[in-house]
Coordinates of C-alpha atoms and ligand atoms in Angstrom, one line a residue:
M1 CA 16.1 -17.0 -8.0
I2 CA 12.5 -16.1 -8.8
A3 CA 11.3 -16.1 -5.2
E4 CA 14.0 -13.5 -4.3
L5 CA 13.1 -11.4 -7.3
L6 CA 9.4 -11.4 -6.5
A7 CA 10.0 -10.7 -2.8
S8 CA 12.2 -7.8 -3.6
R9 CA 9.4 -6.1 -5.5
I10 CA 6.7 -6.4 -2.8
R11 CA 6.5 -3.4 -0.4
D12 CA 5.3 -3.6 3.2
V13 CA 3.1 -0.7 4.1
P14 CA 2.5 -0.7 7.9
D15 CA -0.9 0.2 9.4
Y16 CA -2.7 0.2 6.1
P17 CA -5.7 0.2 5.6
K18 CA -6.0 0.2 9.4
P19 CA -3.7 0.1 12.4
G20 CA -2.0 -3.3 12.9
I21 CA -2.3 -4.5 9.3
V22 CA 0.9 -4.8 7.2
F23 CA -0.3 -4.2 3.7
K24 CA 1.6 -6.1 0.9
D25 CA 1.8 -3.6 -1.9
I26 CA 2.5 -5.3 -5.2
T27 CA 2.6 -2.1 -7.3
P28 CA 6.5 -2.1 -7.5
L29 CA 6.2 -5.7 -8.9
L30 CA 3.6 -4.6 -11.5
A31 CA 5.9 -1.7 -12.5
D32 CA 8.8 -4.0 -13.2
P33 CA 8.2 -5.9 -16.5
K34 CA 10.9 -8.5 -15.9
T35 CA 9.4 -9.5 -12.5
F36 CA 5.8 -9.3 -13.8
R37 CA 6.7 -11.6 -16.6
A38 CA 8.5 -14.1 -14.3
M39 CA 5.4 -14.2 -12.0
T40 CA 3.1 -14.7 -15.0
G41 CA 5.3 -17.5 -16.2
E42 CA 5.0 -19.3 -12.9
F43 CA 1.2 -19.0 -12.8
T44 CA 1.0 -20.1 -16.4
R45 CA 3.0 -23.2 -15.5
H46 CA 0.4 -23.9 -12.7
A47 CA -2.4 -23.5 -15.2
R48 CA -0.8 -26.0 -17.6
E49 CA 0.1 -28.5 -14.9
A50 CA -3.4 -28.4 -13.5
R51 CA -4.8 -28.8 -17.1
A52 CA -6.9 -25.7 -16.5
T53 CA -9.4 -24.6 -19.2
K54 CA -10.3 -21.3 -17.6
V55 CA -8.5 -18.8 -15.3
V56 CA -10.5 -16.9 -12.7
G57 CA -9.2 -13.6 -11.3
L58 CA -10.5 -12.1 -8.1
E59 CA -11.4 -8.4 -8.0
A60 CA -9.4 -6.2 -8.0
R61 CA -5.6 -7.1 -7.9
G62 CA -6.4 -10.7 -8.9
F63 CA -7.6 -9.3 -12.2
I64 CA -4.2 -7.8 -12.9
L65 CA -2.4 -11.0 -12.1
A66 CA -4.8 -13.5 -13.7
A67 CA -5.4 -11.7 -17.1
P68 CA -1.9 -12.1 -18.5
V69 CA -1.9 -15.8 -17.4
A70 CA -5.1 -16.4 -19.3
V71 CA -3.6 -14.8 -22.4
E72 CA -0.3 -16.6 -22.0
A73 CA -1.9 -20.0 -21.5
E74 CA -4.5 -19.3 -24.2
L75 CA -7.4 -19.8 -21.8
G76 CA -10.5 -17.8 -21.1
F77 CA -10.5 -15.2 -18.3
I78 CA -13.4 -15.2 -15.9
P79 CA -13.9 -12.4 -13.4
V80 CA -15.1 -13.0 -9.9
R81 CA -16.4 -9.6 -8.7
K82 CA -17.7 -7.8 -5.6
A83 CA -21.5 -7.7 -5.3
G84 CA -23.4 -5.6 -7.8
K85 CA -20.6 -5.2 -10.4
L86 CA -21.5 -7.9 -13.0
P87 CA -24.3 -7.0 -15.3
G88 CA -25.7 -10.5 -16.1
A89 CA -27.3 -13.2 -14.0
V90 CA -24.9 -14.2 -11.2
Y91 CA -24.3 -16.7 -8.5
A92 CA -23.5 -14.9 -5.2
V93 CA -21.4 -16.4 -2.4
S94 CA -21.2 -14.6 1.0
Y95 CA -18.4 -15.2 3.5
A96 CA -17.4 -13.9 6.9
L97 CA -14.8 -11.1 7.4
E98 CA -13.2 -10.1 10.6
Y99 CA -16.1 -7.6 11.0
G100 CA -19.1 -8.3 8.9
E101 CA -19.6 -10.1 5.6
A102 CA -18.6 -9.8 2.0
T103 CA -20.1 -11.2 -1.2
L104 CA -18.5 -12.4 -4.4
E105 CA -20.3 -12.9 -7.6
I106 CA -19.7 -14.8 -10.9
H107 CA -21.8 -14.8 -14.1
R108 CA -24.0 -17.9 -14.2
D109 CA -22.9 -18.6 -17.8
S110 CA -19.2 -18.4 -17.1
F111 CA -18.4 -22.1 -17.7
Q112 CA -19.0 -25.0 -20.1
P113 CA -19.4 -28.5 -18.8
G114 CA -16.1 -30.0 -18.0
D115 CA -14.3 -26.7 -17.4
R116 CA -11.3 -26.9 -15.0
V117 CA -10.5 -23.6 -13.3
L118 CA -7.4 -22.1 -11.8
I119 CA -8.1 -19.3 -9.4
V120 CA -5.5 -16.5 -9.2
D121 CA -5.1 -13.8 -6.5
D122 CA -2.3 -11.7 -5.0
V123 CA -2.4 -12.5 -1.3
L124 CA -3.8 -15.5 0.6
A125 CA -4.5 -14.1 4.1
T126 CA -7.3 -15.8 6.1
G127 CA -8.5 -17.8 3.1
G128 CA -12.1 -16.5 3.2
T129 CA -11.9 -14.9 -0.2
A130 CA -10.3 -17.9 -1.9
A131 CA -12.8 -20.3 -0.3
A132 CA -15.7 -18.1 -1.6
A133 CA -14.1 -18.1 -5.0
V134 CA -13.9 -21.9 -5.0
E135 CA -17.5 -22.1 -4.0
A136 CA -18.5 -19.6 -6.8
V137 CA -16.7 -21.8 -9.4
R138 CA -18.4 -24.9 -8.1
R139 CA -21.8 -23.1 -8.2
G140 CA -21.0 -22.2 -11.8
G141 CA -20.7 -25.9 -12.6
A142 CA -17.0 -26.1 -13.1
E143 CA -14.2 -27.9 -11.2
P144 CA -11.7 -25.7 -9.3
V145 CA -8.3 -27.4 -9.9
G146 CA -6.1 -24.9 -8.0
V147 CA -5.7 -21.7 -6.1
S148 CA -2.5 -19.9 -7.1
V149 CA -1.4 -16.8 -5.1
L150 CA 1.7 -14.6 -5.3
L151 CA 2.0 -14.4 -1.5
E152 CA 0.7 -16.6 1.4
L153 CA 0.6 -15.0 4.9
G154 CA 1.2 -18.3 6.7
F155 CA 0.5 -16.9 10.2
L156 CA -3.2 -16.3 9.2
S157 CA -3.7 -20.1 8.3
G158 CA -5.6 -19.4 5.1
R159 CA -4.4 -22.8 3.7
A160 CA -6.1 -24.6 6.6
R161 CA -9.3 -22.6 6.2
L162 CA -9.4 -23.5 2.5
A163 CA -8.8 -27.2 3.3
A164 CA -11.8 -27.0 5.7
D165 CA -14.2 -24.8 3.7
A166 CA -13.2 -25.8 0.2
P167 CA -11.6 -29.3 0.4
G168 CA -9.7 -30.9 -2.4
V169 CA -8.3 -27.8 -4.1
P170 CA -4.5 -27.5 -4.1
V171 CA -3.0 -24.2 -3.0
T172 CA 0.2 -23.0 -4.5
A173 CA 2.0 -19.8 -3.3
L174 CA 5.0 -18.4 -5.1
L175 CA 6.1 -16.8 -1.8
R176 CA 5.2 -17.5 1.9
V177 CA 5.8 -15.4 4.9
Ligands
AMP1 P1 -8.5 -13.3 3.0 O1 -9.9 -13.4 2.5 O2 -8.4 -12.9 4.4 O3 -7.6 -14.4 2.6 O4 -7.9 -12.0 2.2 C1 -7.5 -12.1 0.9 C2 -7.8 -10.9 0.1 O5 -7.6 -9.7 0.8 C3 -6.9 -10.9 -1.1 O6 -7.8 -10.6 -2.2 C4 -5.9 -9.8 -0.9 O7 -5.8 -8.9 -2.0 C5 -6.4 -9.0 0.3 N1 -5.5 -8.9 1.5 C6 -5.6 -9.5 2.7 N2 -4.6 -9.2 3.5 C7 -3.8 -8.4 2.8 C8 -2.5 -7.8 3.0 N3 -1.9 -7.9 4.2 N4 -1.9 -7.1 2.0 C9 -2.5 -7.0 0.8 N5 -3.7 -7.6 0.5 C10 -4.3 -8.3 1.5

């Protein structure tokens, strides 16, 4: 089963990057081409089912997951980056972290009218990052048609935060813990 294969290639790293956090390390999955391909196939199916016309990846691990989906589905890849990294004119969306604030940016000319966007990332935790990405896509004039993640940390209720902050966008997780 795909879920078991994916789960077997994600490594828990306790107390990283700080005490009390269990970091979900996807580097074993990325190093295994069979599993990487299986994951890409699942996300590509999401993109097709949502009739997406663009794939957005979130810096940094989201880039690695989303780019092969864009190629496989023959859709454009659009990066959503941390503040100050994109060279052109951007829309910036700030959101609250546990301590402080973060900002995501997207190029203003990323989309054409009518674009439908699948957002791809590795982990859905509190949902703040994904909600900001949805907002960035909307600011860019496109329709977010889905958020697809490899792993949802259910105990952090990211799905509920997304439903509240960015309503109307279906969330799909290949795995949930
Ligand atoms: P959040 O905004 O809280 O949903 O956090 C999601 C972002 O932080 C994603 O881009 C993840 O890459 C990263 N992240 C959050 N928690 C973890 C974790 N336990 N392990 C790995 N990455 C995480």
